[in-house]
PDB file of C-alpha atoms in Angstrom:
ATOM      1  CA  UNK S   1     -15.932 -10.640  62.962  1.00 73.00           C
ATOM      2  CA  UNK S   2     -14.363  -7.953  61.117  1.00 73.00           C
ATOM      3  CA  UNK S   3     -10.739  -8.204  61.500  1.00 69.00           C
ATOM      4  CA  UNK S   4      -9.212  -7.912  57.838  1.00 70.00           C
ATOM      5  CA  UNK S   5      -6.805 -10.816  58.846  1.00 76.00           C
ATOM      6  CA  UNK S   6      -8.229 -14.038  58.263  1.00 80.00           C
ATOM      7  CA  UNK S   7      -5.791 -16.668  59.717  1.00 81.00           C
ATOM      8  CA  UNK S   8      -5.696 -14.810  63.551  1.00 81.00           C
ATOM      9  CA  UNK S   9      -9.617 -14.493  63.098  1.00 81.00           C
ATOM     10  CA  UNK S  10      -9.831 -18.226  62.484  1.00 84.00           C
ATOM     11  CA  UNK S  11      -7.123 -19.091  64.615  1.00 81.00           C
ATOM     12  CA  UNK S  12      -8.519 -17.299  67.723  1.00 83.00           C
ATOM     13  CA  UNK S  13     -11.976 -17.887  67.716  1.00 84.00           C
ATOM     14  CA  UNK S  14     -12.385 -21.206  65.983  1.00 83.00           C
ATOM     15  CA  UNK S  15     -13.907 -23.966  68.141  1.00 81.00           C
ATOM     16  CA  UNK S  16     -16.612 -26.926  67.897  1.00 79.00           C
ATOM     17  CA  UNK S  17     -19.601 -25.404  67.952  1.00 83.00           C
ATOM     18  CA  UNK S  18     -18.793 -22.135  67.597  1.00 88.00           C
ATOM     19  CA  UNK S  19     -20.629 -19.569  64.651  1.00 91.00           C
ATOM     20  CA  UNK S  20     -17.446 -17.136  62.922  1.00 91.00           C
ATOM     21  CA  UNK S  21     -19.619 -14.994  60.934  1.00 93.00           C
ATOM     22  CA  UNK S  22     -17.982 -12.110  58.582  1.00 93.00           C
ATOM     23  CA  UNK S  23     -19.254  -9.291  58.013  1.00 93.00           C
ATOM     24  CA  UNK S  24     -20.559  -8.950  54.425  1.00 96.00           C
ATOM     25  CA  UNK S  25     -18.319  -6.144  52.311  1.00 95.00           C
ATOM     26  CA  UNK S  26     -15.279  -6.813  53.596  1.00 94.00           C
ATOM     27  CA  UNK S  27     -11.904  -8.834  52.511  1.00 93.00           C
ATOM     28  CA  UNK S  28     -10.756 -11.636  55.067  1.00 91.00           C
ATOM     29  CA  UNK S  29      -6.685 -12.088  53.504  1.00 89.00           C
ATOM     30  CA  UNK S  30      -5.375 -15.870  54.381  1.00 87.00           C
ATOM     31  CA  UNK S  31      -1.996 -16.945  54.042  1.00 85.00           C
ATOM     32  CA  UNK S  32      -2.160 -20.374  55.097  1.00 84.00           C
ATOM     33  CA  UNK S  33      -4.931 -23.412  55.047  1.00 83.00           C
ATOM     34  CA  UNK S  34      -7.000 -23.026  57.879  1.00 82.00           C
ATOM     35  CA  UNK S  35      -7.435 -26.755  59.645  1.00 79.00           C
ATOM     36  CA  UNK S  36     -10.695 -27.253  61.404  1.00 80.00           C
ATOM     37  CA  UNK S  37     -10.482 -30.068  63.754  1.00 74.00           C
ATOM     38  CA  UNK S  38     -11.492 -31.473  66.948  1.00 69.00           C
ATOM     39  CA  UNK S  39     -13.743 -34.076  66.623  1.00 59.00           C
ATOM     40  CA  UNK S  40     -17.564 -33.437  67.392  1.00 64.00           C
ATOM     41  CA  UNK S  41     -20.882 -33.558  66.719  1.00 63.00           C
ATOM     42  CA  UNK S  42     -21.246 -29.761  67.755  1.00 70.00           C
ATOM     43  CA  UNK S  43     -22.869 -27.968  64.295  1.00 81.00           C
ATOM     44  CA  UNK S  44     -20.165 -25.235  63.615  1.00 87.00           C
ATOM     45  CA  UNK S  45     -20.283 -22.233  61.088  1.00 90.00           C
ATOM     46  CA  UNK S  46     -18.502 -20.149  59.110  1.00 92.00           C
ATOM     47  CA  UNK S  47     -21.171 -17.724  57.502  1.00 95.00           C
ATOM     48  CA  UNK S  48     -21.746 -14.123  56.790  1.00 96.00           C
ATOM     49  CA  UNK S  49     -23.461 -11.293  58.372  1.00 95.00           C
ATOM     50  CA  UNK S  50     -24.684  -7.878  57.899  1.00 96.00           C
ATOM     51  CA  UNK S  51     -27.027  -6.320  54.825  1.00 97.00           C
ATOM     52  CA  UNK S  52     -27.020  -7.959  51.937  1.00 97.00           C
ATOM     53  CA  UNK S  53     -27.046  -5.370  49.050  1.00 97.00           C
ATOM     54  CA  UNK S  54     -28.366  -8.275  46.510  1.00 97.00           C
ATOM     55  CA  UNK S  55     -27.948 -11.384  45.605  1.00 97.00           C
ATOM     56  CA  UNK S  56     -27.944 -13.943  42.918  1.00 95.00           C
ATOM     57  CA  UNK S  57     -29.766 -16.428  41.059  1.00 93.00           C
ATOM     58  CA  UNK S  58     -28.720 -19.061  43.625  1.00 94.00           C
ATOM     59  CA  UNK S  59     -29.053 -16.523  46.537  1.00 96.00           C
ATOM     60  CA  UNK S  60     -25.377 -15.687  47.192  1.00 97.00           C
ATOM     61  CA  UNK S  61     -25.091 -12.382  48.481  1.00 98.00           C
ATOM     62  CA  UNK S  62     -23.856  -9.686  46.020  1.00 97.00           C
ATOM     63  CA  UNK S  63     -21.271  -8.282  48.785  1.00 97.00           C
ATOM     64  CA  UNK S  64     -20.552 -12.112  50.091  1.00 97.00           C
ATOM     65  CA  UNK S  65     -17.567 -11.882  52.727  1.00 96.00           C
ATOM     66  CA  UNK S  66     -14.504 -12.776  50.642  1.00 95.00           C
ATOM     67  CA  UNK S  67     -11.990 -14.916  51.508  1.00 92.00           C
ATOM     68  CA  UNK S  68      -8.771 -13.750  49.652  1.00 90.00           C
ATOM     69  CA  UNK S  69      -6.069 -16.665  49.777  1.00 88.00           C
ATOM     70  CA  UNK S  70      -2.951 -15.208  48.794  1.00 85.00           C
ATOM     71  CA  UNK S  71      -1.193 -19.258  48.925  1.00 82.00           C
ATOM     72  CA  UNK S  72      -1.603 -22.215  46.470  1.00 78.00           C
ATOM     73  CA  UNK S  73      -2.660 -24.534  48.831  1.00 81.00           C
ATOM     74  CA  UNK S  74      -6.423 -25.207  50.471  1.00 80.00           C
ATOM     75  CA  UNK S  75      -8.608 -22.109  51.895  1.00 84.00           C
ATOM     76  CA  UNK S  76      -9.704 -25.063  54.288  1.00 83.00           C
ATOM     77  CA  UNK S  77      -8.660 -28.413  55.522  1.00 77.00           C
ATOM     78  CA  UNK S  78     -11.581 -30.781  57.463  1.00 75.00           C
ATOM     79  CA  UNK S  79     -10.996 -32.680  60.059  1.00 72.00           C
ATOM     80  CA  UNK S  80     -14.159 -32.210  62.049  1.00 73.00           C
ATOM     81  CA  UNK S  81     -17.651 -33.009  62.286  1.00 76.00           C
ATOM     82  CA  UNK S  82     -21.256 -31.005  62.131  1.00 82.00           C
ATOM     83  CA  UNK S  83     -19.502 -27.952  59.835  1.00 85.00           C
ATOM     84  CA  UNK S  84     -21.537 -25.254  57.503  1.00 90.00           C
ATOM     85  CA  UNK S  85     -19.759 -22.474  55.211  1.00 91.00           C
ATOM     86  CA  UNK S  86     -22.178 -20.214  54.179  1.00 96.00           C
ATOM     87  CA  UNK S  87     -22.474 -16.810  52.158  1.00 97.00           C
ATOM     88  CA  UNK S  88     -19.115 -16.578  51.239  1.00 95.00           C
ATOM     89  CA  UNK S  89     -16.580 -15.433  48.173  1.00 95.00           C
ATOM     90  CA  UNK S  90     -13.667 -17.666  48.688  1.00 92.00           C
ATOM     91  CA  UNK S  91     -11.016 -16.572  45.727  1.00 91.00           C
ATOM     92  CA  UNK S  92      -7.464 -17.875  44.861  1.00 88.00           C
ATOM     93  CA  UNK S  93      -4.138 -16.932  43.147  1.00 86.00           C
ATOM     94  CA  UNK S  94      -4.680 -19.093  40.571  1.00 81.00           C
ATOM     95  CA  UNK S  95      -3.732 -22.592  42.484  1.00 81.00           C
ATOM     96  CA  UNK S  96      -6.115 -22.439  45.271  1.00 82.00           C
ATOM     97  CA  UNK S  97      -8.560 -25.385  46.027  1.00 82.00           C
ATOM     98  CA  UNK S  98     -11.105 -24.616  48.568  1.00 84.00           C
ATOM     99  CA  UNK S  99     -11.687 -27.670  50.965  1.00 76.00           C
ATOM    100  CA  UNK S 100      -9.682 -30.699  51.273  1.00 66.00           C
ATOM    101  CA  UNK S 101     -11.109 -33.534  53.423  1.00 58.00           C
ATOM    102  CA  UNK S 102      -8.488 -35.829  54.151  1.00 47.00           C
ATOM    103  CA  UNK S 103      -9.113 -37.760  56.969  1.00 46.00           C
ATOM    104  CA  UNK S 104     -12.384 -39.707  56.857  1.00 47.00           C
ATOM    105  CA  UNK S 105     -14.119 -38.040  60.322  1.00 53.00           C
ATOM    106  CA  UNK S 106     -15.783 -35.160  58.561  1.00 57.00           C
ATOM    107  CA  UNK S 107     -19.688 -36.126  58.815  1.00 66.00           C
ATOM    108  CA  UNK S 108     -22.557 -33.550  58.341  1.00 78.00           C
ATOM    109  CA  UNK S 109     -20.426 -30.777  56.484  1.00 82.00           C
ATOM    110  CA  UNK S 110     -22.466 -28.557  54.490  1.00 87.00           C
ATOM    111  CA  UNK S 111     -21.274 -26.119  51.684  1.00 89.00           C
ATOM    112  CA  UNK S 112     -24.069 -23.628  51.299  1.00 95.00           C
ATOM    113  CA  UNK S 113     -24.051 -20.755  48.524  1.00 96.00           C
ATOM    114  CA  UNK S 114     -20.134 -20.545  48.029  1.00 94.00           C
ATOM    115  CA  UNK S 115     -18.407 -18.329  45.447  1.00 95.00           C
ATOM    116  CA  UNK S 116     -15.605 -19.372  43.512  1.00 91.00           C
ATOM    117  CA  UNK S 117     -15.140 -18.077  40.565  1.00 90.00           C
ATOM    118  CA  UNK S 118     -11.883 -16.001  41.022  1.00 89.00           C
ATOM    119  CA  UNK S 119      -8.390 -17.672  41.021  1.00 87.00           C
ATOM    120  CA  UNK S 120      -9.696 -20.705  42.314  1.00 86.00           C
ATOM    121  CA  UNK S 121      -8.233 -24.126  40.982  1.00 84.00           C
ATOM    122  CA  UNK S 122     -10.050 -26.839  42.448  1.00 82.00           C
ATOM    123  CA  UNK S 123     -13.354 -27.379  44.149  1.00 84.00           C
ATOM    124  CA  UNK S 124     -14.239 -29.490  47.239  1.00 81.00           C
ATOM    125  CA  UNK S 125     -12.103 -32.518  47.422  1.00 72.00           C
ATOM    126  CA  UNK S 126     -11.734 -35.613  49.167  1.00 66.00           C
ATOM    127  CA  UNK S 127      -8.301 -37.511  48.726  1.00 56.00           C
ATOM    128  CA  UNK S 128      -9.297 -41.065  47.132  1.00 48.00           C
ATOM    129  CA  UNK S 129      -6.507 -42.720  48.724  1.00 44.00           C
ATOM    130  CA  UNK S 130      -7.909 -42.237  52.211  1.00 41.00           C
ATOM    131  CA  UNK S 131     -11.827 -41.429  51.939  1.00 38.00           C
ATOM    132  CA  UNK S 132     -13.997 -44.133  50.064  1.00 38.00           C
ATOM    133  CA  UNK S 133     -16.579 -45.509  52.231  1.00 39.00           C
ATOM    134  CA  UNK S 134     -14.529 -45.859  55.371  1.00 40.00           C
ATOM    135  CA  UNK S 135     -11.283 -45.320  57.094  1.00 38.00           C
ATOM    136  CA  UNK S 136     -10.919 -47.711  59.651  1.00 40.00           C
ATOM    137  CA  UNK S 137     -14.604 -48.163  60.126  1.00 42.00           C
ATOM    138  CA  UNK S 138     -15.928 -44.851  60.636  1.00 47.00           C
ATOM    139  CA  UNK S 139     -18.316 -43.741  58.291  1.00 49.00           C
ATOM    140  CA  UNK S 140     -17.758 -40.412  56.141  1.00 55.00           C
ATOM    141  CA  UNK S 141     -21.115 -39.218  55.778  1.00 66.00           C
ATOM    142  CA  UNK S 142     -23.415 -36.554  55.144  1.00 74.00           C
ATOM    143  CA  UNK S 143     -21.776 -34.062  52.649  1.00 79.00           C
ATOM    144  CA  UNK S 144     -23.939 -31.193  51.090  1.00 85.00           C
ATOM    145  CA  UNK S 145     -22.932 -29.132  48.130  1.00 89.00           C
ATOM    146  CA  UNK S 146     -25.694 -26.121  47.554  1.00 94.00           C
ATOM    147  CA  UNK S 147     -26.317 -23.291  45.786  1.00 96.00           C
ATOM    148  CA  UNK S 148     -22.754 -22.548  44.950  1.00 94.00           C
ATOM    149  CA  UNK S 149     -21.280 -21.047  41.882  1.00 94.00           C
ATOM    150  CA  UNK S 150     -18.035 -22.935  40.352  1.00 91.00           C
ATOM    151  CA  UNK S 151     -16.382 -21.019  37.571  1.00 90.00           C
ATOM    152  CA  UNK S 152     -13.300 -21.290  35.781  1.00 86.00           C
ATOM    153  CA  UNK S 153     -11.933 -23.605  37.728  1.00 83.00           C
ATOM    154  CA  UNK S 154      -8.416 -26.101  36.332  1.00 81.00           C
ATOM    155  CA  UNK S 155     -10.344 -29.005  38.309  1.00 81.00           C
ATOM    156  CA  UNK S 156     -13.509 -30.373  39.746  1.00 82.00           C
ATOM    157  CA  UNK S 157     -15.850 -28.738  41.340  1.00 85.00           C
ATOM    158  CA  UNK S 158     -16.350 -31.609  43.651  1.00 81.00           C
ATOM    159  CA  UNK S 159     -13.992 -34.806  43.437  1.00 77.00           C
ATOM    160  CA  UNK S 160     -15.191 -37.767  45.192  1.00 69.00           C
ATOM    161  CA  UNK S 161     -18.294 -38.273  47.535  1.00 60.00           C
ATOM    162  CA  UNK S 162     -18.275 -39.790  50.805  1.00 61.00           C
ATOM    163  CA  UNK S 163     -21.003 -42.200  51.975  1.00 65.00           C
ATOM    164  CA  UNK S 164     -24.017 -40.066  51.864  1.00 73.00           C
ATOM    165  CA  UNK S 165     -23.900 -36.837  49.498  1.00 79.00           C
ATOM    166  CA  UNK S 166     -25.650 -34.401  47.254  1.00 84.00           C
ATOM    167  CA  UNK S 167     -25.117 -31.709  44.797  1.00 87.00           C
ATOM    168  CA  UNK S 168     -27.755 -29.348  44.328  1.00 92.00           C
ATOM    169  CA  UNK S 169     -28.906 -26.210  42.915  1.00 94.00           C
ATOM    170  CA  UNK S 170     -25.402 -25.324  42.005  1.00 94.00           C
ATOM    171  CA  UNK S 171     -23.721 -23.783  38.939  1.00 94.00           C
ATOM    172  CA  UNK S 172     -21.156 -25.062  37.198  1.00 91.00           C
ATOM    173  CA  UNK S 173     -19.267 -23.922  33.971  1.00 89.00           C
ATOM    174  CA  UNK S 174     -16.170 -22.814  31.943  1.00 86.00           C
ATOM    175  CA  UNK S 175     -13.209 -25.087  33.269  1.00 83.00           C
ATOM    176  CA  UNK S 176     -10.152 -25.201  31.742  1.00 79.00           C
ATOM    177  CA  UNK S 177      -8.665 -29.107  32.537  1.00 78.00           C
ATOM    178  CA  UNK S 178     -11.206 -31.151  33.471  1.00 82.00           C
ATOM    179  CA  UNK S 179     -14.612 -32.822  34.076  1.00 85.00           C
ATOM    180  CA  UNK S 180     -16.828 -30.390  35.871  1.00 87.00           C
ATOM    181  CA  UNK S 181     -18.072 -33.529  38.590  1.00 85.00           C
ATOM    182  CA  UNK S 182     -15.888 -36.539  38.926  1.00 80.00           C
ATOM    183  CA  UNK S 183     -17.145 -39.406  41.795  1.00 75.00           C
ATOM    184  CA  UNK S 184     -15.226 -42.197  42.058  1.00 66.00           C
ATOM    185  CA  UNK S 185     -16.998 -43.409  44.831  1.00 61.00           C
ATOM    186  CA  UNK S 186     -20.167 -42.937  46.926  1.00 63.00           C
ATOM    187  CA  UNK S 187     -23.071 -44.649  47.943  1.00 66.00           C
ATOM    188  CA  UNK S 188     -25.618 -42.682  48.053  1.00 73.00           C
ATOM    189  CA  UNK S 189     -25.566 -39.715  46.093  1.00 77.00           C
ATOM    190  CA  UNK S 190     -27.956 -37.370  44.876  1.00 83.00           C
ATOM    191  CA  UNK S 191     -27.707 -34.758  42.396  1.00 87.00           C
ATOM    192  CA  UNK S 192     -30.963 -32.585  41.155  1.00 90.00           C
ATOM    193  CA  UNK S 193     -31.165 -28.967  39.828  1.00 92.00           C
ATOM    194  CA  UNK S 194     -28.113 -27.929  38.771  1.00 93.00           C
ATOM    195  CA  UNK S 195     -26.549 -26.026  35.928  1.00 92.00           C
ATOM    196  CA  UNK S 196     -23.656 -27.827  34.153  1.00 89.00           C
ATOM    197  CA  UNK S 197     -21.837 -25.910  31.178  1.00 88.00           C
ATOM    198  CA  UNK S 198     -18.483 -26.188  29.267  1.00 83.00           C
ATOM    199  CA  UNK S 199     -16.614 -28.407  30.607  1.00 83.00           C
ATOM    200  CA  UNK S 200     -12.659 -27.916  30.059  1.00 74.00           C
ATOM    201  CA  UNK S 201     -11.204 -29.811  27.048  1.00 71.00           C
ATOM    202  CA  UNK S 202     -11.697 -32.466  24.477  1.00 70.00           C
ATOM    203  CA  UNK S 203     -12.714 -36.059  26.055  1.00 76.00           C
ATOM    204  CA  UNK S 204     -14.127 -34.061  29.051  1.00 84.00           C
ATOM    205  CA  UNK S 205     -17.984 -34.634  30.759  1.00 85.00           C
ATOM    206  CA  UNK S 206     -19.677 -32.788  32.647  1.00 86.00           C
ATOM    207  CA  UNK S 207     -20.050 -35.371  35.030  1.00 85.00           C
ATOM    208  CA  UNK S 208     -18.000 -38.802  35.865  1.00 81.00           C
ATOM    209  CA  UNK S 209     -18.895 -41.725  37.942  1.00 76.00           C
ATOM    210  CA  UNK S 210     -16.832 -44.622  38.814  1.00 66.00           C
ATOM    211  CA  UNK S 211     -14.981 -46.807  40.808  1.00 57.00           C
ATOM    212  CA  UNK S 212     -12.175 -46.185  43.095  1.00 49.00           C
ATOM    213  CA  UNK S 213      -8.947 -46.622  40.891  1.00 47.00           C
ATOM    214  CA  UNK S 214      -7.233 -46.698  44.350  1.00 46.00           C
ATOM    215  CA  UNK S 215      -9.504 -49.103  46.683  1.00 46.00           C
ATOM    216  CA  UNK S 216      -7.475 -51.879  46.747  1.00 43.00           C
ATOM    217  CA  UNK S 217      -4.682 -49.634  48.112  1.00 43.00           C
ATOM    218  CA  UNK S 218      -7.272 -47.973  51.227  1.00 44.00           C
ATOM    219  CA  UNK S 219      -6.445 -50.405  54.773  1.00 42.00           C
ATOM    220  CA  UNK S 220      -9.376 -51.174  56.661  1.00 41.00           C
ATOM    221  CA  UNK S 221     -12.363 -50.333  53.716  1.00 41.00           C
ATOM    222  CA  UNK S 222     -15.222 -52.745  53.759  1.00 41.00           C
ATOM    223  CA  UNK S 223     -15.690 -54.570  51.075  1.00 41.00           C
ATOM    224  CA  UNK S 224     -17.609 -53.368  48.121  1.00 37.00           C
ATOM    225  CA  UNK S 225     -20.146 -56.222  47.990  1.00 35.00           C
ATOM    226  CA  UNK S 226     -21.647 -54.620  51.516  1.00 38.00           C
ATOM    227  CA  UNK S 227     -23.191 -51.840  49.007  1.00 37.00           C
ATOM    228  CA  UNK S 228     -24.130 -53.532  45.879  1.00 33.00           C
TER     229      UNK S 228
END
């Protein structure tokens, strides 16, 4: 794909099971969260292609496709199964989060050497009033956060974890509000080789893990004894 407009791209060719890929060196302009749903078990990307002119430490390509979201909302909104982002600059203006998971089907979604380090205001997030373990008995599982780069950032880089997670090789520094991790749920969870550094303001961690404030309010969530 090399349309410059990102929302028609998305909006015409997205599908389950379907590869978008972007062509490296280019500017993809979105004006609106982009919801990616149909429920599947059909792996789906959106990745980059073309040369790569360099890359860095955590092999993110120096001329990544960026994703330029001109709104204050999410650059992406979940709803699927089987999903990958890859290879890709995904910048802000200023109150842009990039994914918001808010419906407890996503399973198998993979966030693979992502860029945000430029007007970006929250990481990867998944609403705690809706997504501990389960919502109405299906399982949100399988969530992989790699290789990314997180700077700058108001809020988390990743706020809560679904069933079965990890967080790995990623760097994450210089925040302005806020612990740079925050998990207030999960099961299993693993997190190995990454780079924390400065996170944003006094009382702040780099990393927080606890219970769900807002469990008892979640219908239909099995009971926390099943994972002790």
């Amino acid at each position: 794909i090399t349309s410059a407009d990102f929302d028609a791209t998305i909006n015409a060719h997205w599908a389950p099971g379907v590869r978008i890929l972007l062509k490296r060196g280019q500017t993809f302009d979105a004006s609106q969260t982009i919801t990616l749903q149909n429920i599947t078990e059909s792996p789906s990307q959106i990745g980059a292609w073309g040369t790569i002119t360099g890359t860095d430490a955590r092999g993110i390509s120096d001329n990544a496709p960026i994703i330029n979201c001109t709104h204050g909302n999410a650059a992406f909104r979940i709803q699927t199964r089987g999903l990958t982002f890859s290879d890709l600059d995904i910048r802000g203006n200023g109150s842009t989060s990039i994914g918001d998971s808010i419906r407890g089907n996503n399973r198998d979604e993979l966030w693979h050497k992502i860029r945000a380090t430029t007007g970006i205001e929250q990481g990867i997030y998944y609403n705690p009033q809706v997504l501990p373990f389960y919502v109405n008995d299906v399982p949100a599982t399988g969530v992989g956060i790699a290789q990314c780069e997180f700077s700058g950032l108001n809020n988390y880089a990743l706020f809560g974890a679904p069933e079965t997670s990890f967080f790995v090789g990623n760097y994450v520094h210089d925040f302005s509000l806020s612990h740079l991790v925050r998990c207030p749920y999960f099961w299993k969870f693993g997190m190995h080789h990454n780079t924390f550094d400065n996170p944003g303001g006094t009382g702040f961690t780099c990393i927080k893990m606890h219970g769900s404030q807002n469990f008892e309010q979640v219908p239909n969530v099995k009971e926390w004894s099943e994972y002790l």
